[in-house]
Amino acid sequence: MNSGQQWDCPNGWAPLQWIAVAGLRRFGLHDLAEEIARRWVATVDAAYRSTGLLFEKYDIENGSVGAGGEYAPQIGFGWTNGVTADLIDSLH
């Protein structure tokens, strides 16, 4: 649902991306897990290159910064930092 609220479409959140990738890997769907991981890393990288910041959430349909929410953009957002670092480390 695209309501403009922070948890709705098209926003993607680092913890949910990590859960999806981990679950797909556990079920042996490694190619799909890697594709999701690569897309997430590319989205975070593109936003960082254009803003110098990491964000709480991202618009995963357009590969940009997400909208709606409670926090101003921050230099380093804990779960984005950790999940993105883990996914980078796990990519082949």
PDB file of N, CA and C in Angstrom, residues 4-11 13 56-59 64-69:
ATOM      1  N   GLY A   4       2.111   6.822   1.815  1.00  0.00           N
ATOM      2  CA  GLY A   4       2.973   7.928   2.198  1.00  0.00           C
ATOM      3  C   GLY A   4       3.548   7.759   3.595  1.00  0.00           C
ATOM      4  N   GLN A   5       3.127   6.728   4.297  1.00  0.00           N
ATOM      5  CA  GLN A   5       3.659   6.452   5.624  1.00  0.00           C
ATOM      6  C   GLN A   5       4.975   5.670   5.493  1.00  0.00           C
ATOM      7  N   GLN A   6       5.780   5.746   6.521  1.00  0.00           N
ATOM      8  CA  GLN A   6       7.133   5.214   6.426  1.00  0.00           C
ATOM      9  C   GLN A   6       7.224   3.704   6.242  1.00  0.00           C
ATOM     10  N   TRP A   7       6.269   2.926   6.705  1.00  0.00           N
ATOM     11  CA  TRP A   7       6.374   1.476   6.591  1.00  0.00           C
ATOM     12  C   TRP A   7       5.775   0.937   5.305  1.00  0.00           C
ATOM     13  N   ASP A   8       5.178   1.790   4.516  1.00  0.00           N
ATOM     14  CA  ASP A   8       4.464   1.341   3.328  1.00  0.00           C
ATOM     15  C   ASP A   8       5.312   1.441   2.068  1.00  0.00           C
ATOM     16  N   CYS A   9       4.794   0.851   1.026  1.00  0.00           N
ATOM     17  CA  CYS A   9       5.392   0.888  -0.298  1.00  0.00           C
ATOM     18  C   CYS A   9       5.681   2.334  -0.679  1.00  0.00           C
ATOM     19  N   PRO A  10       6.780   2.665  -1.243  1.00  0.00           N
ATOM     20  CA  PRO A  10       7.828   1.814  -1.792  1.00  0.00           C
ATOM     21  C   PRO A  10       9.064   1.698  -0.893  1.00  0.00           C
ATOM     22  N   ASN A  11       8.901   1.994   0.401  1.00  0.00           N
ATOM     23  CA  ASN A  11      10.049   1.996   1.299  1.00  0.00           C
ATOM     24  C   ASN A  11      10.550   0.587   1.609  1.00  0.00           C
ATOM     25  N   TRP A  13      13.472  -1.370   4.157  1.00  0.00           N
ATOM     26  CA  TRP A  13      14.202  -1.184   5.408  1.00  0.00           C
ATOM     27  C   TRP A  13      15.323  -2.217   5.500  1.00  0.00           C
ATOM     28  N   GLU A  56      17.643   5.787   7.075  1.00  0.00           N
ATOM     29  CA  GLU A  56      16.831   4.807   7.780  1.00  0.00           C
ATOM     30  C   GLU A  56      16.132   3.867   6.808  1.00  0.00           C
ATOM     31  N   LYS A  57      15.670   4.405   5.685  1.00  0.00           N
ATOM     32  CA  LYS A  57      14.898   3.631   4.711  1.00  0.00           C
ATOM     33  C   LYS A  57      15.151   4.176   3.318  1.00  0.00           C
ATOM     34  N   TYR A  58      14.848   3.340   2.333  1.00  0.00           N
ATOM     35  CA  TYR A  58      15.087   3.693   0.934  1.00  0.00           C
ATOM     36  C   TYR A  58      13.871   3.353   0.094  1.00  0.00           C
ATOM     37  N   ASP A  59      13.667   4.147  -0.946  1.00  0.00           N
ATOM     38  CA  ASP A  59      12.637   3.858  -1.946  1.00  0.00           C
ATOM     39  C   ASP A  59      13.221   2.776  -2.850  1.00  0.00           C
ATOM     40  N   SER A  64      16.243   5.261  -4.461  1.00  0.00           N
ATOM     41  CA  SER A  64      16.563   6.560  -3.872  1.00  0.00           C
ATOM     42  C   SER A  64      16.217   6.553  -2.382  1.00  0.00           C
ATOM     43  N   VAL A  65      16.317   7.698  -1.751  1.00  0.00           N
ATOM     44  CA  VAL A  65      16.020   7.833  -0.329  1.00  0.00           C
ATOM     45  C   VAL A  65      14.517   7.680  -0.116  1.00  0.00           C
ATOM     46  N   GLY A  66      14.137   6.959   0.949  1.00  0.00           N
ATOM     47  CA  GLY A  66      12.738   6.756   1.279  1.00  0.00           C
ATOM     48  C   GLY A  66      12.099   8.018   1.843  1.00  0.00           C
ATOM     49  N   ALA A  67      10.778   8.002   1.940  1.00  0.00           N
ATOM     50  CA  ALA A  67      10.039   9.170   2.418  1.00  0.00           C
ATOM     51  C   ALA A  67       9.152   8.791   3.589  1.00  0.00           C
ATOM     52  N   GLY A  68       8.730   9.804   4.334  1.00  0.00           N
ATOM     53  CA  GLY A  68       7.886   9.594   5.487  1.00  0.00           C
ATOM     54  C   GLY A  68       8.724   9.086   6.643  1.00  0.00           C
ATOM     55  N   GLY A  69       8.442   9.507   7.841  1.00  0.00           N
ATOM     56  CA  GLY A  69       9.185   8.974   8.959  1.00  0.00           C
ATOM     57  C   GLY A  69       9.446   9.978  10.039  1.00  0.00           C
TER      58      GLY A  69
END
